[in-house]
PDB file of C-alpha atoms in Angstrom:
ATOM      1  CA  MET A 974     -25.625-267.795  35.662  1.00 54.00           C
ATOM      2  CA  ARG A 975     -25.381-266.208  39.592  1.00 58.00           C
ATOM      3  CA  GLU A 976     -22.450-263.938  37.878  1.00 59.00           C
ATOM      4  CA  GLN A 977     -24.379-262.955  34.428  1.00 53.00           C
ATOM      5  CA  GLU A 978     -27.649-262.015  37.303  1.00 50.00           C
ATOM      6  CA  MET A 979     -25.522-259.738  38.957  1.00 53.00           C
ATOM      7  CA  SER A 980     -24.077-258.509  35.668  1.00 56.00           C
ATOM      8  CA  ILE A 981     -27.362-257.565  34.991  1.00 51.00           C
ATOM      9  CA  TYR A 982     -28.063-255.909  38.367  1.00 46.00           C
ATOM     10  CA  GLU A 983     -25.063-253.810  38.134  1.00 50.00           C
ATOM     11  CA  SER A 984     -26.044-252.574  34.310  1.00 51.00           C
ATOM     12  CA  ILE A 985     -29.293-251.438  35.313  1.00 49.00           C
ATOM     13  CA  ARG A 986     -28.669-250.324  38.585  1.00 51.00           C
ATOM     14  CA  LYS A 987     -25.398-247.883  36.978  1.00 55.00           C
ATOM     15  CA  THR A 988     -28.126-247.184  34.277  1.00 57.00           C
ATOM     16  CA  LEU A 989     -31.264-245.779  36.646  1.00 69.00           C
ATOM     17  CA  THR A 990     -29.931-242.007  38.344  1.00 79.00           C
ATOM     18  CA  PRO A 991     -29.937-242.570  42.355  1.00 88.00           C
ATOM     19  CA  ILE A 992     -33.106-240.324  43.560  1.00 89.00           C
ATOM     20  CA  HIS A 993     -32.566-237.634  46.493  1.00 85.00           C
ATOM     21  CA  LYS A 994     -33.813-239.271  49.987  1.00 89.00           C
ATOM     22  CA  GLU A 995     -35.081-235.582  50.129  1.00 86.00           C
ATOM     23  CA  GLY A 996     -37.434-236.495  47.588  1.00 86.00           C
ATOM     24  CA  TYR A 997     -39.021-239.727  49.272  1.00 91.00           C
ATOM     25  CA  PRO A 998     -41.721-237.970  50.757  1.00 90.00           C
ATOM     26  CA  PHE A 999     -43.219-235.937  47.756  1.00 88.00           C
ATOM     27  CA  ILE A1000     -42.901-239.573  45.896  1.00 92.00           C
ATOM     28  CA  ALA A1001     -45.090-240.932  48.216  1.00 94.00           C
ATOM     29  CA  ILE A1002     -47.832-238.731  48.428  1.00 92.00           C
ATOM     30  CA  ALA A1003     -47.861-238.444  44.497  1.00 92.00           C
ATOM     31  CA  ALA A1004     -47.913-241.764  44.243  1.00 94.00           C
ATOM     32  CA  VAL A1005     -50.916-242.511  47.089  1.00 94.00           C
ATOM     33  CA  ALA A1006     -52.886-239.507  45.430  1.00 93.00           C
ATOM     34  CA  SER A1007     -52.946-241.092  42.095  1.00 94.00           C
ATOM     35  CA  LEU A1008     -54.125-244.568  42.973  1.00 93.00           C
ATOM     36  CA  VAL A1009     -56.314-242.929  44.488  1.00 92.00           C
ATOM     37  CA  LEU A1010     -57.742-240.373  42.035  1.00 89.00           C
ATOM     38  CA  GLY A1011     -56.898-243.633  39.762  1.00 91.00           C
ATOM     39  CA  HIS A1012     -59.512-245.426  41.372  1.00 88.00           C
ATOM     40  CA  LEU A1013     -62.477-242.329  41.134  1.00 88.00           C
ATOM     41  CA  TRP A1014     -61.339-241.902  37.185  1.00 89.00           C
ATOM     42  CA  ALA A1015     -58.383-243.537  35.350  1.00 89.00           C
ATOM     43  CA  PRO A1016     -57.933-240.324  33.506  1.00 88.00           C
ATOM     44  CA  PHE A1017     -56.352-238.531  36.685  1.00 90.00           C
ATOM     45  CA  GLY A1018     -54.307-241.923  37.900  1.00 90.00           C
ATOM     46  CA  TRP A1019     -52.604-241.487  34.887  1.00 93.00           C
ATOM     47  CA  ILE A1020     -51.900-237.777  35.124  1.00 93.00           C
ATOM     48  CA  GLY A1021     -50.931-238.832  38.438  1.00 93.00           C
ATOM     49  CA  LEU A1022     -48.376-241.139  37.648  1.00 93.00           C
ATOM     50  CA  ILE A1023     -46.665-238.400  35.157  1.00 94.00           C
ATOM     51  CA  ILE A1024     -46.587-236.240  37.899  1.00 92.00           C
ATOM     52  CA  THR A1025     -44.848-239.078  39.823  1.00 93.00           C
ATOM     53  CA  LEU A1026     -42.478-239.524  37.391  1.00 93.00           C
ATOM     54  CA  TRP A1027     -41.577-236.348  36.967  1.00 88.00           C
ATOM     55  CA  ILE A1028     -40.861-235.526  40.571  1.00 88.00           C
ATOM     56  CA  CYS A1029     -38.374-239.172  41.065  1.00 91.00           C
ATOM     57  CA  TYR A1030     -36.985-237.243  37.920  1.00 87.00           C
ATOM     58  CA  PHE A1031     -36.755-233.537  39.584  1.00 85.00           C
ATOM     59  CA  PHE A1032     -34.792-235.130  42.536  1.00 87.00           C
ATOM     60  CA  ARG A1033     -32.140-237.495  40.999  1.00 90.00           C
ATOM     61  CA  ASP A1034     -29.158-237.363  42.040  1.00 92.00           C
ATOM     62  CA  PRO A1035     -26.594-238.577  39.669  1.00 91.00           C
ATOM     63  CA  GLU A1036     -22.748-239.167  40.156  1.00 92.00           C
ATOM     64  CA  ARG A1037     -20.221-236.359  39.712  1.00 94.00           C
ATOM     65  CA  VAL A1038     -16.656-236.085  38.386  1.00 94.00           C
ATOM     66  CA  THR A1039     -15.312-233.244  40.164  1.00 96.00           C
ATOM     67  CA  PRO A1040     -11.739-231.817  38.878  1.00 94.00           C
ATOM     68  CA  THR A1041      -9.162-232.057  42.118  1.00 88.00           C
ATOM     69  CA  ARG A1042      -6.650-229.821  41.049  1.00 92.00           C
ATOM     70  CA  ASP A1043      -5.839-226.499  43.931  1.00 91.00           C
ATOM     71  CA  GLY A1044      -7.750-223.428  42.463  1.00 94.00           C
ATOM     72  CA  LEU A1045     -10.868-224.813  40.462  1.00 96.00           C
ATOM     73  CA  VAL A1046     -14.112-223.237  41.003  1.00 97.00           C
ATOM     74  CA  ILE A1047     -16.389-225.476  39.467  1.00 98.00           C
ATOM     75  CA  ALA A1048     -20.503-224.748  39.158  1.00 98.00           C
ATOM     76  CA  PRO A1049     -22.050-225.452  42.109  1.00 97.00           C
ATOM     77  CA  ALA A1050     -25.595-225.988  40.286  1.00 96.00           C
ATOM     78  CA  ASP A1051     -27.019-227.570  37.050  1.00 96.00           C
ATOM     79  CA  GLY A1052     -28.505-225.122  35.047  1.00 95.00           C
ATOM     80  CA  ARG A1053     -27.669-221.845  32.899  1.00 96.00           C
ATOM     81  CA  VAL A1054     -24.915-219.221  33.649  1.00 97.00           C
ATOM     82  CA  SER A1055     -28.022-216.105  33.741  1.00 93.00           C
ATOM     83  CA  GLY A1056     -25.443-213.475  34.796  1.00 93.00           C
ATOM     84  CA  ILE A1057     -22.221-212.620  35.510  1.00 95.00           C
ATOM     85  CA  ALA A1058     -21.342-209.051  37.043  1.00 94.00           C
ATOM     86  CA  THR A1059     -19.151-206.960  39.527  1.00 93.00           C
ATOM     87  CA  VAL A1060     -20.952-206.464  42.548  1.00 92.00           C
ATOM     88  CA  VAL A1061     -20.899-205.994  46.252  1.00 92.00           C
ATOM     89  CA  PRO A1062     -21.291-209.215  47.935  1.00 93.00           C
ATOM     90  CA  PRO A1063     -24.566-208.972  50.207  1.00 91.00           C
ATOM     91  CA  PRO A1064     -23.702-208.237  53.845  1.00 90.00           C
ATOM     92  CA  GLU A1065     -24.912-211.069  55.675  1.00 91.00           C
ATOM     93  CA  LEU A1066     -21.626-212.667  53.906  1.00 93.00           C
ATOM     94  CA  ALA A1067     -19.185-210.350  55.774  1.00 90.00           C
ATOM     95  CA  LEU A1068     -17.092-211.006  53.050  1.00 91.00           C
ATOM     96  CA  SER A1069     -16.332-206.974  51.960  1.00 84.00           C
ATOM     97  CA  GLU A1070     -17.350-203.965  50.020  1.00 85.00           C
ATOM     98  CA  GLU A1071     -15.340-204.225  47.501  1.00 90.00           C
ATOM     99  CA  PRO A1072     -16.819-205.798  44.426  1.00 93.00           C
ATOM    100  CA  HIS A1073     -16.483-208.796  43.551  1.00 94.00           C
ATOM    101  CA  THR A1074     -17.545-211.289  40.576  1.00 95.00           C
ATOM    102  CA  ARG A1075     -20.832-212.272  40.716  1.00 96.00           C
ATOM    103  CA  VAL A1076     -21.355-215.529  38.810  1.00 97.00           C
ATOM    104  CA  SER A1077     -25.185-217.081  38.914  1.00 96.00           C
ATOM    105  CA  ILE A1078     -26.314-219.645  37.246  1.00 96.00           C
ATOM    106  CA  PHE A1079     -30.374-220.053  37.365  1.00 93.00           C
ATOM    107  CA  MET A1080     -32.077-223.985  37.671  1.00 90.00           C
ATOM    108  CA  ASN A1081     -35.274-223.985  35.893  1.00 87.00           C
ATOM    109  CA  VAL A1082     -37.425-226.882  36.919  1.00 83.00           C
ATOM    110  CA  PHE A1083     -36.119-229.280  34.584  1.00 87.00           C
ATOM    111  CA  ASP A1084     -32.483-229.273  35.706  1.00 91.00           C
ATOM    112  CA  CYS A1085     -31.172-231.614  39.156  1.00 89.00           C
ATOM    113  CA  HIS A1086     -31.193-229.427  41.817  1.00 88.00           C
ATOM    114  CA  VAL A1087     -28.556-230.866  44.193  1.00 93.00           C
ATOM    115  CA  ASN A1088     -26.106-228.270  45.163  1.00 95.00           C
ATOM    116  CA  ARG A1089     -22.647-228.612  45.607  1.00 97.00           C
ATOM    117  CA  ALA A1090     -19.367-227.175  46.733  1.00 97.00           C
ATOM    118  CA  PRO A1091     -17.724-224.830  44.519  1.00 97.00           C
ATOM    119  CA  VAL A1092     -14.214-225.350  46.256  1.00 97.00           C
ATOM    120  CA  PRO A1093     -13.383-227.120  49.610  1.00 97.00           C
ATOM    121  CA  GLY A1094     -13.070-225.919  52.424  1.00 97.00           C
ATOM    122  CA  ARG A1095     -14.192-224.728  55.558  1.00 97.00           C
ATOM    123  CA  ILE A1096     -18.268-223.089  56.012  1.00 97.00           C
ATOM    124  CA  ALA A1097     -16.794-219.961  57.686  1.00 96.00           C
ATOM    125  CA  ARG A1098     -20.525-218.865  57.717  1.00 95.00           C
ATOM    126  CA  ILE A1099     -24.038-219.420  56.675  1.00 96.00           C
ATOM    127  CA  VAL A1100     -26.481-217.020  56.767  1.00 95.00           C
ATOM    128  CA  TYR A1101     -30.196-217.632  56.024  1.00 93.00           C
ATOM    129  CA  THR A1102     -32.668-214.427  55.207  1.00 88.00           C
ATOM    130  CA  PRO A1103     -36.454-214.385  54.988  1.00 86.00           C
ATOM    131  CA  GLY A1104     -37.463-212.467  51.574  1.00 74.00           C
ATOM    132  CA  LEU A1105     -39.955-212.705  48.234  1.00 71.00           C
ATOM    133  CA  PHE A1106     -40.211-215.253  45.486  1.00 67.00           C
ATOM    134  CA  ILE A1107     -39.990-213.288  42.402  1.00 65.00           C
ATOM    135  CA  ASN A1108     -38.255-214.824  39.686  1.00 65.00           C
ATOM    136  CA  ALA A1109     -35.085-215.488  39.890  1.00 65.00           C
ATOM    137  CA  GLU A1110     -33.559-214.895  37.249  1.00 70.00           C
ATOM    138  CA  LEU A1111     -33.949-211.338  37.914  1.00 69.00           C
ATOM    139  CA  ASP A1112     -31.354-209.642  38.803  1.00 71.00           C
ATOM    140  CA  LYS A1113     -33.011-207.948  42.016  1.00 69.00           C
ATOM    141  CA  ALA A1114     -33.985-210.982  43.539  1.00 69.00           C
ATOM    142  CA  SER A1115     -30.721-211.621  44.871  1.00 72.00           C
ATOM    143  CA  GLU A1116     -30.701-208.306  47.515  1.00 75.00           C
ATOM    144  CA  ASN A1117     -34.980-209.356  47.728  1.00 74.00           C
ATOM    145  CA  ASN A1118     -35.407-213.376  47.078  1.00 80.00           C
ATOM    146  CA  GLU A1119     -35.285-215.852  50.168  1.00 85.00           C
ATOM    147  CA  ARG A1120     -31.598-217.069  50.346  1.00 91.00           C
ATOM    148  CA  ASN A1121     -28.989-219.402  52.098  1.00 93.00           C
ATOM    149  CA  GLY A1122     -26.002-217.746  51.998  1.00 95.00           C
ATOM    150  CA  LEU A1123     -22.733-219.909  52.777  1.00 96.00           C
ATOM    151  CA  VAL A1124     -19.107-218.354  52.532  1.00 97.00           C
ATOM    152  CA  ILE A1125     -15.983-220.891  52.634  1.00 97.00           C
ATOM    153  CA  GLU A1126     -12.913-220.456  53.261  1.00 97.00           C
ATOM    154  CA  SER A1127     -10.522-222.239  50.691  1.00 95.00           C
ATOM    155  CA  GLY A1128      -6.563-221.393  51.736  1.00 91.00           C
ATOM    156  CA  PRO A1129      -6.400-217.731  51.264  1.00 92.00           C
ATOM    157  CA  HIS A1130      -9.385-217.001  49.248  1.00 94.00           C
ATOM    158  CA  ARG A1131     -13.188-216.645  50.855  1.00 95.00           C
ATOM    159  CA  ILE A1132     -15.874-217.617  48.349  1.00 97.00           C
ATOM    160  CA  GLY A1133     -19.582-216.876  48.665  1.00 96.00           C
ATOM    161  CA  VAL A1134     -22.185-219.257  47.765  1.00 97.00           C
ATOM    162  CA  VAL A1135     -25.335-218.047  47.514  1.00 95.00           C
ATOM    163  CA  GLN A1136     -29.058-220.259  46.938  1.00 94.00           C
ATOM    164  CA  ILE A1137     -31.957-217.965  45.842  1.00 90.00           C
ATOM    165  CA  ALA A1138     -35.368-219.317  45.906  1.00 85.00           C
ATOM    166  CA  GLY A1139     -37.143-218.522  42.948  1.00 74.00           C
ATOM    167  CA  LEU A1140     -41.109-218.077  41.670  1.00 71.00           C
ATOM    168  CA  VAL A1141     -42.041-221.531  42.454  1.00 65.00           C
ATOM    169  CA  ALA A1142     -38.839-222.694  44.503  1.00 56.00           C
ATOM    170  CA  ARG A1143     -40.265-222.407  48.212  1.00 62.00           C
ATOM    171  CA  ARG A1144     -37.964-224.160  50.689  1.00 79.00           C
ATOM    172  CA  ILE A1145     -34.229-224.441  50.387  1.00 88.00           C
ATOM    173  CA  VAL A1146     -32.820-226.881  52.451  1.00 87.00           C
ATOM    174  CA  SER A1147     -29.244-226.731  53.646  1.00 90.00           C
ATOM    175  CA  PHE A1148     -27.279-230.438  54.434  1.00 92.00           C
ATOM    176  CA  VAL A1149     -24.487-228.319  56.272  1.00 95.00           C
ATOM    177  CA  HIS A1150     -23.525-226.696  59.626  1.00 95.00           C
ATOM    178  CA  GLU A1151     -20.910-224.013  60.129  1.00 96.00           C
ATOM    179  CA  GLY A1152     -17.250-225.143  61.361  1.00 95.00           C
ATOM    180  CA  ASP A1153     -17.555-228.448  58.642  1.00 97.00           C
ATOM    181  CA  THR A1154     -15.137-229.084  56.077  1.00 96.00           C
ATOM    182  CA  LEU A1155     -16.632-229.488  52.527  1.00 97.00           C
ATOM    183  CA  VAL A1156     -14.608-231.005  49.461  1.00 96.00           C
ATOM    184  CA  ALA A1157     -15.336-229.656  45.790  1.00 96.00           C
ATOM    185  CA  GLY A1158     -18.198-230.860  44.358  1.00 96.00           C
ATOM    186  CA  GLU A1159     -19.101-232.366  47.968  1.00 97.00           C
ATOM    187  CA  ARG A1160     -23.588-231.942  48.095  1.00 96.00           C
ATOM    188  CA  PHE A1161     -24.170-229.409  50.842  1.00 96.00           C
ATOM    189  CA  GLY A1162     -28.320-228.205  49.843  1.00 93.00           C
ATOM    190  CA  LEU A1163     -30.986-228.285  47.462  1.00 90.00           C
ATOM    191  CA  ILE A1164     -33.434-226.403  46.488  1.00 86.00           C
ATOM    192  CA  ARG A1165     -37.230-227.445  45.914  1.00 77.00           C
ATOM    193  CA  PHE A1166     -38.396-226.501  41.741  1.00 72.00           C
ATOM    194  CA  GLY A1167     -36.610-223.884  40.480  1.00 66.00           C
ATOM    195  CA  SER A1168     -33.920-221.315  41.237  1.00 84.00           C
ATOM    196  CA  ARG A1169     -31.015-220.360  41.450  1.00 90.00           C
ATOM    197  CA  VAL A1170     -27.327-219.699  42.558  1.00 95.00           C
ATOM    198  CA  ASP A1171     -24.509-217.193  42.960  1.00 96.00           C
ATOM    199  CA  VAL A1172     -20.911-217.592  43.496  1.00 97.00           C
ATOM    200  CA  TYR A1173     -18.781-214.344  44.938  1.00 97.00           C
ATOM    201  CA  LEU A1174     -15.450-214.778  43.548  1.00 95.00           C
ATOM    202  CA  PRO A1175     -12.525-212.570  45.002  1.00 90.00           C
ATOM    203  CA  ALA A1176     -11.837-209.739  43.475  1.00 85.00           C
ATOM    204  CA  GLY A1177      -9.963-210.331  40.177  1.00 86.00           C
ATOM    205  CA  ILE A1178     -10.832-213.279  39.529  1.00 91.00           C
ATOM    206  CA  GLN A1179     -11.815-213.361  36.044  1.00 91.00           C
ATOM    207  CA  PRO A1180     -15.004-216.285  35.234  1.00 95.00           C
ATOM    208  CA  LEU A1181     -13.874-218.817  32.621  1.00 95.00           C
ATOM    209  CA  VAL A1182     -17.789-219.547  31.892  1.00 96.00           C
ATOM    210  CA  GLY A1183     -20.458-217.097  29.450  1.00 95.00           C
ATOM    211  CA  LEU A1184     -23.800-215.743  29.577  1.00 95.00           C
ATOM    212  CA  GLY A1185     -26.061-218.530  28.402  1.00 95.00           C
ATOM    213  CA  GLN A1186     -23.522-221.421  29.481  1.00 96.00           C
ATOM    214  CA  LEU A1187     -25.068-224.703  30.749  1.00 96.00           C
ATOM    215  CA  THR A1188     -23.502-225.676  33.777  1.00 97.00           C
ATOM    216  CA  VAL A1189     -23.650-229.173  35.282  1.00 97.00           C
ATOM    217  CA  ALA A1190     -22.545-229.347  38.921  1.00 96.00           C
ATOM    218  CA  GLY A1191     -19.582-230.775  40.362  1.00 96.00           C
ATOM    219  CA  GLU A1192     -17.949-231.068  36.544  1.00 97.00           C
ATOM    220  CA  THR A1193     -17.479-228.013  35.118  1.00 97.00           C
ATOM    221  CA  VAL A1194     -14.998-225.659  36.453  1.00 97.00           C
ATOM    222  CA  ILE A1195     -16.397-222.082  36.366  1.00 97.00           C
ATOM    223  CA  ALA A1196     -13.247-220.097  36.877  1.00 96.00           C
ATOM    224  CA  ASP A1197      -9.255-220.106  38.422  1.00 95.00           C
ATOM    225  CA  LEU A1198      -7.918-218.885  41.644  1.00 93.00           C
ATOM    226  CA  ARG A1199      -5.094-219.682  41.283  1.00 87.00           C
ATOM    227  CA  SER A1200      -4.902-217.982  37.040  1.00 74.00           C
ATOM    228  CA  GLU A1201      -3.994-214.652  36.107  1.00 62.00           C
ATOM    229  CA  GLU A1202      -5.491-214.334  32.204  1.00 64.00           C
ATOM    230  CA  GLY A1203      -8.060-211.774  31.289  1.00 62.00           C
ATOM    231  CA  PRO A1204     -11.319-211.864  30.322  1.00 65.00           C
ATOM    232  CA  ARG A1205     -12.202-214.669  28.095  1.00 65.00           C
ATOM    233  CA  ALA A1206     -14.115-213.720  25.339  1.00 66.00           C
ATOM    234  CA  PHE A1207     -17.209-215.767  24.204  1.00 66.00           C
ATOM    235  CA  ARG A1208     -19.747-216.323  21.081  1.00 65.00           C
ATOM    236  CA  SER A1209     -22.824-218.105  19.988  1.00 65.00           C
ATOM    237  CA  ALA A1210     -22.956-221.142  17.809  1.00 61.00           C
TER     238      ALA A1210
END
């Protein structure tokens, strides 16, 4: 009987997605507000319950299985590839003035917002830049919006990763510091309530994703640093 109970518990535990600790204060506030509002008028309580459940969903932190082959660049965010362009990286990253391939991943308010390291390596630089909160899908958001940039040294390569706040996002949370060593797929931060993450690949590296493609943080391969393959073609189904 004891073994059966443990089996049921493990099945439930594996089915339920964990919630990141950053979400606990928001969940508690929403739950208390729901109880108070529900006491005043029942429909308010039900609305509060729906909002509380959505906050739990927003701060979900599922486990991911990350490819570990050398040279792979993994998506740092859940979302949709909203832009692929050849641009000069932001000056605060101090990468170089040589154009890099930038892959932009837009996260809407229903995507998981925990961000993960695209490559293994040492964090050589972290730079926070205050800014605006315009639509993160716009190209100018890379230069105008509030953002937090990381440079990860991975072997001979330096990869830039920039968390960009959006219209609703008002808080970029970092879990790491300069000098820390990350493994691919390791959590390094999150952005609250809708945003974007840009990855700056070394010059000449072609992305393996296409515009509009959905990515899974810590799992989707977006580039291969060891590949000499040319640009890929994509079509819509």
